[in-house]
mmCIF file of C-alpha atoms and ligand atoms in Angstrom:
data_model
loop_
_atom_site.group_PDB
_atom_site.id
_atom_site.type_symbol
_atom_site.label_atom_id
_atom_site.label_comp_id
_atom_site.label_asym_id
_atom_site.label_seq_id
_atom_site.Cartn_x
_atom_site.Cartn_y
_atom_site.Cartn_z
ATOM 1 C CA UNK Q 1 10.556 11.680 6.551
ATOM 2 C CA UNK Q 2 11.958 8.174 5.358
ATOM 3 C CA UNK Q 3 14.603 7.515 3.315
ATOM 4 C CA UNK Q 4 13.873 4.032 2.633
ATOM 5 C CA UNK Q 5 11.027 2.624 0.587
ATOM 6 C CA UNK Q 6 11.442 -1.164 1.860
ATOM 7 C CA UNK Q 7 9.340 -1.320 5.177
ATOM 8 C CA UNK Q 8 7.995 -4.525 4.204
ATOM 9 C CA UNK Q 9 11.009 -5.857 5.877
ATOM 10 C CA UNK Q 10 11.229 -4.692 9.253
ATOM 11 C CA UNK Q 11 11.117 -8.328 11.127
ATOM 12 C CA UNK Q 12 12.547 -8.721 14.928
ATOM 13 C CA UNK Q 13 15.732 -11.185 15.804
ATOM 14 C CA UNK Q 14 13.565 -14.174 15.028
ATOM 15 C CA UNK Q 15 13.014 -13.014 11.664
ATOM 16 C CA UNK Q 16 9.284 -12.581 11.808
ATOM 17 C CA UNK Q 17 7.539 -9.542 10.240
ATOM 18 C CA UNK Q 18 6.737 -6.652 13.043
ATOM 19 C CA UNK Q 19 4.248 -4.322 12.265
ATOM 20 C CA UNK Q 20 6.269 -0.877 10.670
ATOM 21 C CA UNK Q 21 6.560 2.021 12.827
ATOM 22 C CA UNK Q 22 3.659 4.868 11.564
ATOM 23 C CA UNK Q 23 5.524 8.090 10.734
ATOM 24 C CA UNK Q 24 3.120 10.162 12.151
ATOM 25 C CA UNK Q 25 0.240 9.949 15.006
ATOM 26 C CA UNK Q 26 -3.288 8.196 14.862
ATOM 27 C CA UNK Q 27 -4.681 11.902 14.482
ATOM 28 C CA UNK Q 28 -2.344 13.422 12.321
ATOM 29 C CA UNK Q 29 -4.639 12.294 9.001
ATOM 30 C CA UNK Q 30 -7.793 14.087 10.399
ATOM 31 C CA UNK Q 31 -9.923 15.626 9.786
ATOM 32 C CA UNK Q 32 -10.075 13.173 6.617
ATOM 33 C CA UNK Q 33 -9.049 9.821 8.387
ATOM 34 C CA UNK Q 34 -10.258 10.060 11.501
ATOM 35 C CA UNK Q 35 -7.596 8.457 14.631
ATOM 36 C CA UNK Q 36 -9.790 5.963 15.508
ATOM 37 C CA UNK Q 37 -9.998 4.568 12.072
ATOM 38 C CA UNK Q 38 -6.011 4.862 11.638
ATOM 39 C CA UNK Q 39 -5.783 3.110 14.850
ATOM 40 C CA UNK Q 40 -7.501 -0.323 14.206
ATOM 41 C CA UNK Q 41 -6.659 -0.543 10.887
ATOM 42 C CA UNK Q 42 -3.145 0.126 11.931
ATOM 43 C CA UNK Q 43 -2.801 -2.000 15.393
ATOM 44 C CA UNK Q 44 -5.491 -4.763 14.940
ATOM 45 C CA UNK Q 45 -6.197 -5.375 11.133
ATOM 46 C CA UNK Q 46 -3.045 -4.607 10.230
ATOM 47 C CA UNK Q 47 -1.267 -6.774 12.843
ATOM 48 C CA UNK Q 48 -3.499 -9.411 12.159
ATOM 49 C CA UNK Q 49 -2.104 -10.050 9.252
ATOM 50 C CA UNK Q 50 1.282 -9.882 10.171
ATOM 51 C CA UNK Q 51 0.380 -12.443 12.505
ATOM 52 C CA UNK Q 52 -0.928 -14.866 10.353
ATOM 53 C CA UNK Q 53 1.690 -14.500 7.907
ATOM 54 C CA UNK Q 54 3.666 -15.370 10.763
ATOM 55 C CA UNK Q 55 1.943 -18.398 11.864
ATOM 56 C CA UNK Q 56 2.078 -19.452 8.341
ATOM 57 C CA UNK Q 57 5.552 -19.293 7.822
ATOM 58 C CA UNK Q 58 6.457 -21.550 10.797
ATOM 59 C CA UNK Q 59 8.839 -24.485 10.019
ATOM 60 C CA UNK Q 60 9.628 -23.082 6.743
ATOM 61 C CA UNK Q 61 13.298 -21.633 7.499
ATOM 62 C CA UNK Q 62 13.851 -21.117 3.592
ATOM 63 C CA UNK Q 63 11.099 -18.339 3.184
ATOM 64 C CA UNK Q 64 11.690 -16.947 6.662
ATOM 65 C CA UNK Q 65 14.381 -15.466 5.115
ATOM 66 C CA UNK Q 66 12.806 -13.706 2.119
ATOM 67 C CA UNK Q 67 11.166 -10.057 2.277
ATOM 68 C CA UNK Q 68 7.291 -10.313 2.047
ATOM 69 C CA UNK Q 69 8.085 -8.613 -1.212
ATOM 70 C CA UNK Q 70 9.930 -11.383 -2.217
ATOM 71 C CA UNK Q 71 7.299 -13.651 -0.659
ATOM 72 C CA UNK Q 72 4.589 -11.945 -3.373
ATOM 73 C CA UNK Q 73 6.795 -11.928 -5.767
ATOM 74 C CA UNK Q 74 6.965 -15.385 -7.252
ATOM 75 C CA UNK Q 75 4.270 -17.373 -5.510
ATOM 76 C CA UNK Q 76 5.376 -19.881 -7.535
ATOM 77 C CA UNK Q 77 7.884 -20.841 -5.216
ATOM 78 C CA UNK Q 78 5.882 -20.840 -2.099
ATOM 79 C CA UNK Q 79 4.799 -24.342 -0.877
ATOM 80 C CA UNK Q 80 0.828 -25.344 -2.199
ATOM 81 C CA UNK Q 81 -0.148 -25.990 1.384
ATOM 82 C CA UNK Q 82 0.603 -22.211 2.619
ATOM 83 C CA UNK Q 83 0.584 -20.020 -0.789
ATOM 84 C CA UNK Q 84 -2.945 -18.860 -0.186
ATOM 85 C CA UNK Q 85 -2.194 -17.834 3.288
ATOM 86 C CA UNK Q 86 1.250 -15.925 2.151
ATOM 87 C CA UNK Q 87 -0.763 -14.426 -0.753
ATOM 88 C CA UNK Q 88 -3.677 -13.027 1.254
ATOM 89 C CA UNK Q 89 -1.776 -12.723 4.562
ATOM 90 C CA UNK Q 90 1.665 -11.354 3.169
ATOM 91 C CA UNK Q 91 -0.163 -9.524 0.952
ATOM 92 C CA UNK Q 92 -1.939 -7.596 3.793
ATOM 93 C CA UNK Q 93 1.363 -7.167 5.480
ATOM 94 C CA UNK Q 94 2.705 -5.724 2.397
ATOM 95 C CA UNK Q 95 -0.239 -3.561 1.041
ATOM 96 C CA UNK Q 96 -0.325 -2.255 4.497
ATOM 97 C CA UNK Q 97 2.645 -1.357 5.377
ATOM 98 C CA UNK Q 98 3.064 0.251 1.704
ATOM 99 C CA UNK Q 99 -0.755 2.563 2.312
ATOM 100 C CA UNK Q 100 0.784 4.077 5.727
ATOM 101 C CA UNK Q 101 4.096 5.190 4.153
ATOM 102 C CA UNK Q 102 2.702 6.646 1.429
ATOM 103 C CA UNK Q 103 0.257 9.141 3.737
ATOM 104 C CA UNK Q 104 1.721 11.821 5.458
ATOM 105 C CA UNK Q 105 0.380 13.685 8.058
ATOM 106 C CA UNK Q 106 -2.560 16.386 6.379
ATOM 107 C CA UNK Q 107 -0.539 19.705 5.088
ATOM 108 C CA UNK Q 108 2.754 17.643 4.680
ATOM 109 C CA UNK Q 109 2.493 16.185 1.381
ATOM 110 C CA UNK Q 110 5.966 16.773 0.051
ATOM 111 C CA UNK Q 111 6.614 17.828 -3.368
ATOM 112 C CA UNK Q 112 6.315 15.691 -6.240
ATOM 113 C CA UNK Q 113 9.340 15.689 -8.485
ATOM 114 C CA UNK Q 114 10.322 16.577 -11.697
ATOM 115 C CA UNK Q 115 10.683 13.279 -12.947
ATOM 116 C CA UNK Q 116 7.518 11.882 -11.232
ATOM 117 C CA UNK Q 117 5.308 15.121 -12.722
ATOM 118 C CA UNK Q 118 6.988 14.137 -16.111
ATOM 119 C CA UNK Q 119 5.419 10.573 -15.763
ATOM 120 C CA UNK Q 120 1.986 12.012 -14.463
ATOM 121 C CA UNK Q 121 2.290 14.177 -17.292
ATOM 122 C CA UNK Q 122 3.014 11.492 -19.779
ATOM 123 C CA UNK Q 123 1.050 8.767 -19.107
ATOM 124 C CA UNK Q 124 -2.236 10.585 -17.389
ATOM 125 C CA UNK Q 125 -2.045 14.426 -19.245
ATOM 126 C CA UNK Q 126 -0.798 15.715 -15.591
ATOM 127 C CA UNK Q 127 -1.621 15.770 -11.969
ATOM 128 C CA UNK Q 128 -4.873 16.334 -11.754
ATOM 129 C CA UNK Q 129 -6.230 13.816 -14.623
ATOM 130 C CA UNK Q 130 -4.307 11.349 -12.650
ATOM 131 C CA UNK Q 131 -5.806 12.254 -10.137
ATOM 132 C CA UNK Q 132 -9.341 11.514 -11.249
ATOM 133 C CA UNK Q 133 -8.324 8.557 -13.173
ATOM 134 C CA UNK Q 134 -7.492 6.983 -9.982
ATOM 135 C CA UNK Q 135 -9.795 8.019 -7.785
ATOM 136 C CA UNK Q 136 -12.745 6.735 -10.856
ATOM 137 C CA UNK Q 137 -11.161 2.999 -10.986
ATOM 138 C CA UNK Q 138 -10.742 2.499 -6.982
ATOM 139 C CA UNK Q 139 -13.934 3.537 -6.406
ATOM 140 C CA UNK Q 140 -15.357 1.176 -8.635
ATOM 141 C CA UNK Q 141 -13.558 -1.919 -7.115
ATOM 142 C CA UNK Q 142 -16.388 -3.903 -6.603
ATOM 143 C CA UNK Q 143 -16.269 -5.302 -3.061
ATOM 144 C CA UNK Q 144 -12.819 -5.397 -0.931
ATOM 145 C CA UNK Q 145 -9.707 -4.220 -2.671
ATOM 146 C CA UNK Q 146 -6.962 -1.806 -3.508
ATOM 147 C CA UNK Q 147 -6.830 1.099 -5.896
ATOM 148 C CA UNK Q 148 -2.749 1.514 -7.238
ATOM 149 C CA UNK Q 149 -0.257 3.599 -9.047
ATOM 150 C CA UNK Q 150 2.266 1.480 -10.397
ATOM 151 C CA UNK Q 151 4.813 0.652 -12.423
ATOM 152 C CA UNK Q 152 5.520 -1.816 -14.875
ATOM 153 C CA UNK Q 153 8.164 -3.667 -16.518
ATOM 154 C CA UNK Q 154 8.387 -1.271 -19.557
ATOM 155 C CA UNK Q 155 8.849 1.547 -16.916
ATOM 156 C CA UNK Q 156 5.525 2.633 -17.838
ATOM 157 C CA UNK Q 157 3.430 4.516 -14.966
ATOM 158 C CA UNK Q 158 0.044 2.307 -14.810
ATOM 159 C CA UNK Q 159 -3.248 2.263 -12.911
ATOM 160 C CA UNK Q 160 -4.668 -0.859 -11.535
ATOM 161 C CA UNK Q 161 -6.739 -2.057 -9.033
ATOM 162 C CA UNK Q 162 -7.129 -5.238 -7.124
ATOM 163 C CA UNK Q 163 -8.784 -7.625 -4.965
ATOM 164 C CA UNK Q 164 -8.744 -8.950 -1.721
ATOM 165 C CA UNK Q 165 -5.209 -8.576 -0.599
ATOM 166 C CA UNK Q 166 -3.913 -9.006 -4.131
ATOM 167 C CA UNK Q 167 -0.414 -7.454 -4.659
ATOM 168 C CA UNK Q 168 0.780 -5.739 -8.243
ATOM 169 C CA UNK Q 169 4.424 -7.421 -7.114
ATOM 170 C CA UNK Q 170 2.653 -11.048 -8.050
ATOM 171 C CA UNK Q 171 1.974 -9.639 -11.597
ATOM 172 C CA UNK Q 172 5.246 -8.303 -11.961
ATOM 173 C CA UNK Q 173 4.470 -4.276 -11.427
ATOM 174 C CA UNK Q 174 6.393 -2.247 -8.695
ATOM 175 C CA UNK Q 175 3.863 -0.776 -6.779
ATOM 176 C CA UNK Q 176 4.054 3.279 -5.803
ATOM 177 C CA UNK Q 177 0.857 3.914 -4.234
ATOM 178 C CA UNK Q 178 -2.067 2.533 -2.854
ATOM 179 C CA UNK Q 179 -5.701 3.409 -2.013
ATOM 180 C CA UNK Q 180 -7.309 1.070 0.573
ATOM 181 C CA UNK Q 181 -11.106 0.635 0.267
ATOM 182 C CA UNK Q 182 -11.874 -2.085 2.164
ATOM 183 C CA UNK Q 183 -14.666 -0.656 4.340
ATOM 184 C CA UNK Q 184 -12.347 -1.015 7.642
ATOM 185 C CA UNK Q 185 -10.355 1.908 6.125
ATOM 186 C CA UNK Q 186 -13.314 4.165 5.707
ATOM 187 C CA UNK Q 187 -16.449 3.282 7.493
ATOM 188 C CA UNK Q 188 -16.388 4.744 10.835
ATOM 189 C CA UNK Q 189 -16.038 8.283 9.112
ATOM 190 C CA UNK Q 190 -17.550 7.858 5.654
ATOM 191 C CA UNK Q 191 -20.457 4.546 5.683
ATOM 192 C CA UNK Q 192 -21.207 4.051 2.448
ATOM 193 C CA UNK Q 193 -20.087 7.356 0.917
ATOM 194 C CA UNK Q 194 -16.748 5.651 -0.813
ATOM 195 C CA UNK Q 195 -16.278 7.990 -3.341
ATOM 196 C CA UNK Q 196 -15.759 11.087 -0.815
ATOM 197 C CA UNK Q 197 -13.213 8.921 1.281
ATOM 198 C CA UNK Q 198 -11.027 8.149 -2.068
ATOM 199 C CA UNK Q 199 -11.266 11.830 -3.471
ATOM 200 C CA UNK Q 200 -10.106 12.917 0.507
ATOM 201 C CA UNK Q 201 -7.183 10.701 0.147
ATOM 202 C CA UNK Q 202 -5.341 13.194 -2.219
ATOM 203 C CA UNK Q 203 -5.219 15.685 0.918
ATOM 204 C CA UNK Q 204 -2.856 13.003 2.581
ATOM 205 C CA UNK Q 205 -0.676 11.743 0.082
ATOM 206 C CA UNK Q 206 3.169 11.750 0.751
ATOM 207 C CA UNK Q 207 4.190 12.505 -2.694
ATOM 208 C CA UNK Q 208 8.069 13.034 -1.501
ATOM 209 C CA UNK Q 209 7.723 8.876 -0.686
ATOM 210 C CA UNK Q 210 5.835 8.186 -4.220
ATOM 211 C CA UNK Q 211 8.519 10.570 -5.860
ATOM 212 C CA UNK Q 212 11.304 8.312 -4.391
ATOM 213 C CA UNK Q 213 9.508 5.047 -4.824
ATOM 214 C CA UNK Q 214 9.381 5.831 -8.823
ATOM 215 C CA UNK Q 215 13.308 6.632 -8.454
ATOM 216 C CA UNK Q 216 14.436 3.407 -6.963
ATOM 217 C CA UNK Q 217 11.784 1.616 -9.348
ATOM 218 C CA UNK Q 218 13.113 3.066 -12.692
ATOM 219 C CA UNK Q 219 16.770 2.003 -10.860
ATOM 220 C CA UNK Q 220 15.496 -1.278 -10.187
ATOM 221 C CA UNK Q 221 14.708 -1.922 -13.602
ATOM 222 C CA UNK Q 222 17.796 -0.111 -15.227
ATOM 223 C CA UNK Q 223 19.184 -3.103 -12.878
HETATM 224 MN MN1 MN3 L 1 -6.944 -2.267 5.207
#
C-alpha cells in the first residue's frame, strides 16, 4: 500500500515527469476494469500526456522544477504561450496519476476511517448517499471529463465534476478522488453503458488512500 499521496512528482534525473508505478497488475481491477482497458489508458494515454507535458516544458528551467501540482495550481504563473498545454497536458498527468492510486486491486479496498466516515457522514448523510451523489453528477458530465471528491478551502468535503483535463487544484480544492469517464476508461468493456462503469467503480476504490489523502488535506490547510 502507499504511504505517500504525492505521485504527481515522480520525475527521472532530468527532472521530467515519468509515468507512476501502478500498485497493482493490468488485471487486478477485473472483472470491472478489464486489463486491456487498464493497460492503454495506463501506458499509452496516460504517457501521452506525460509526454507532452514534457515537450512543453522544454527551455523553461523555472517550472521544471515545480510539481505538476504546483504546475495546476496557479496557472497564473505559467507562461501564455504554454499554459493551455500545462493545463490540459499536466492536468492529464495529474488526474491520472491521482485515478490509479486511488483504485486498488478488486477485494482490497481498505477501510475508510473514522474521520473520513465522519465527513461522508456530514456532508453527504453517510457512505452510501455519497455514494450515489457521486456516481449521479459524473455520469452526467456531458462529454469528456472527471467526476471528484474533494476538498475545499473551508475543509468542507465537496463534489464536483470537470472537463477535459480540468484539475480541482486550479480552483483551489484538494482533490481526494476521481472518476474518469472519458470513454478510453470505459469503452472496451462498457460502450455506451456509462452509468454501469461509474456505479462498478465503488468495487475498486482504495479508501485507505482517500482516508489518508483527507488527513494530509485537513493538515495542509491547518498549515
Ligand atoms: Mn483517462
Amino acid at each position: 500500500m502507499q504511504t505517500t499521496t504525492s505521485l504527481q512528482n515522480v520525475a527521472n534525473e532530468k527532472g521530467e515527469f515519468i509515468l507512476p508505478k501502478l500498485e497493482y497488475a493490468f488485471d487486478a481491477l477485473e472483472p470491472y476494469i478489464d486489463a486491456q482497458t487498464v493497460e492503454i489508458h495506463y501506458a499509452k494515454h496516460h504517457q501521452t500526456y506525460i509526454t507532452n507535458l514534457n515537450n512543453a516544458l522544454k527551455g523553461h528551467d523555472n517550472l521544471i522544477k515545480l510539481s505538476v501540482e504546483e504546475l495546476l495550481t496557479d496557472l497564473s504563473k505559467i507562461p501564455a504561450d504554454i499554459v493551455n498545454l500545462v493545463k490540459n497536458h499536466g492536468g492529464g498527468h495529474a488526474n491520472h496519476s491521482l485515478y490509479w492510486s486511488v483504485m486498488a486491486a478488486s477485494g482490497k479496498n481498505g477501510n475508510i476511517s473514522k474521520d473520513l466516515q465522519a465527513g461522508l457522514d456530514k456532508f453527504f448523510g453517510g457512505l452510501d448517499s455519497f455514494k450515489d451523489q457521486l456516481a449521479k453528477s459524473t455520469i452526467s458530465v456531458f462529454g469528456s471529463g472527471w467526476g471528484w471528491l474533494s476538498v475545499n478551502n473551508k475543509g468542507e468535503l465537496i463534489i464536483e465534476t470537470s472537463l477535459n483535463q480540468d484539475s480541482p487544484l486550479s480552483k483551489g480544492n484538494i482533490p481526494l478522488f476521481v472518476i474518469d469517464v472519458w470513454e478510453h476508461a470505459y469503452y472496451l468493456k462498457y460502450q455506451n453503458r456509462r452509468a454501469e462503469y461509474v456505479q462498478n467503480i465503488f468495487s475498486n476504490t482504495n479508501w485507505e488512500m482517500i482516508s489518508l489523502r483527507y488527513e494530509q488535506a485537513l493538515n495542509k490547510l491547518k498549515g
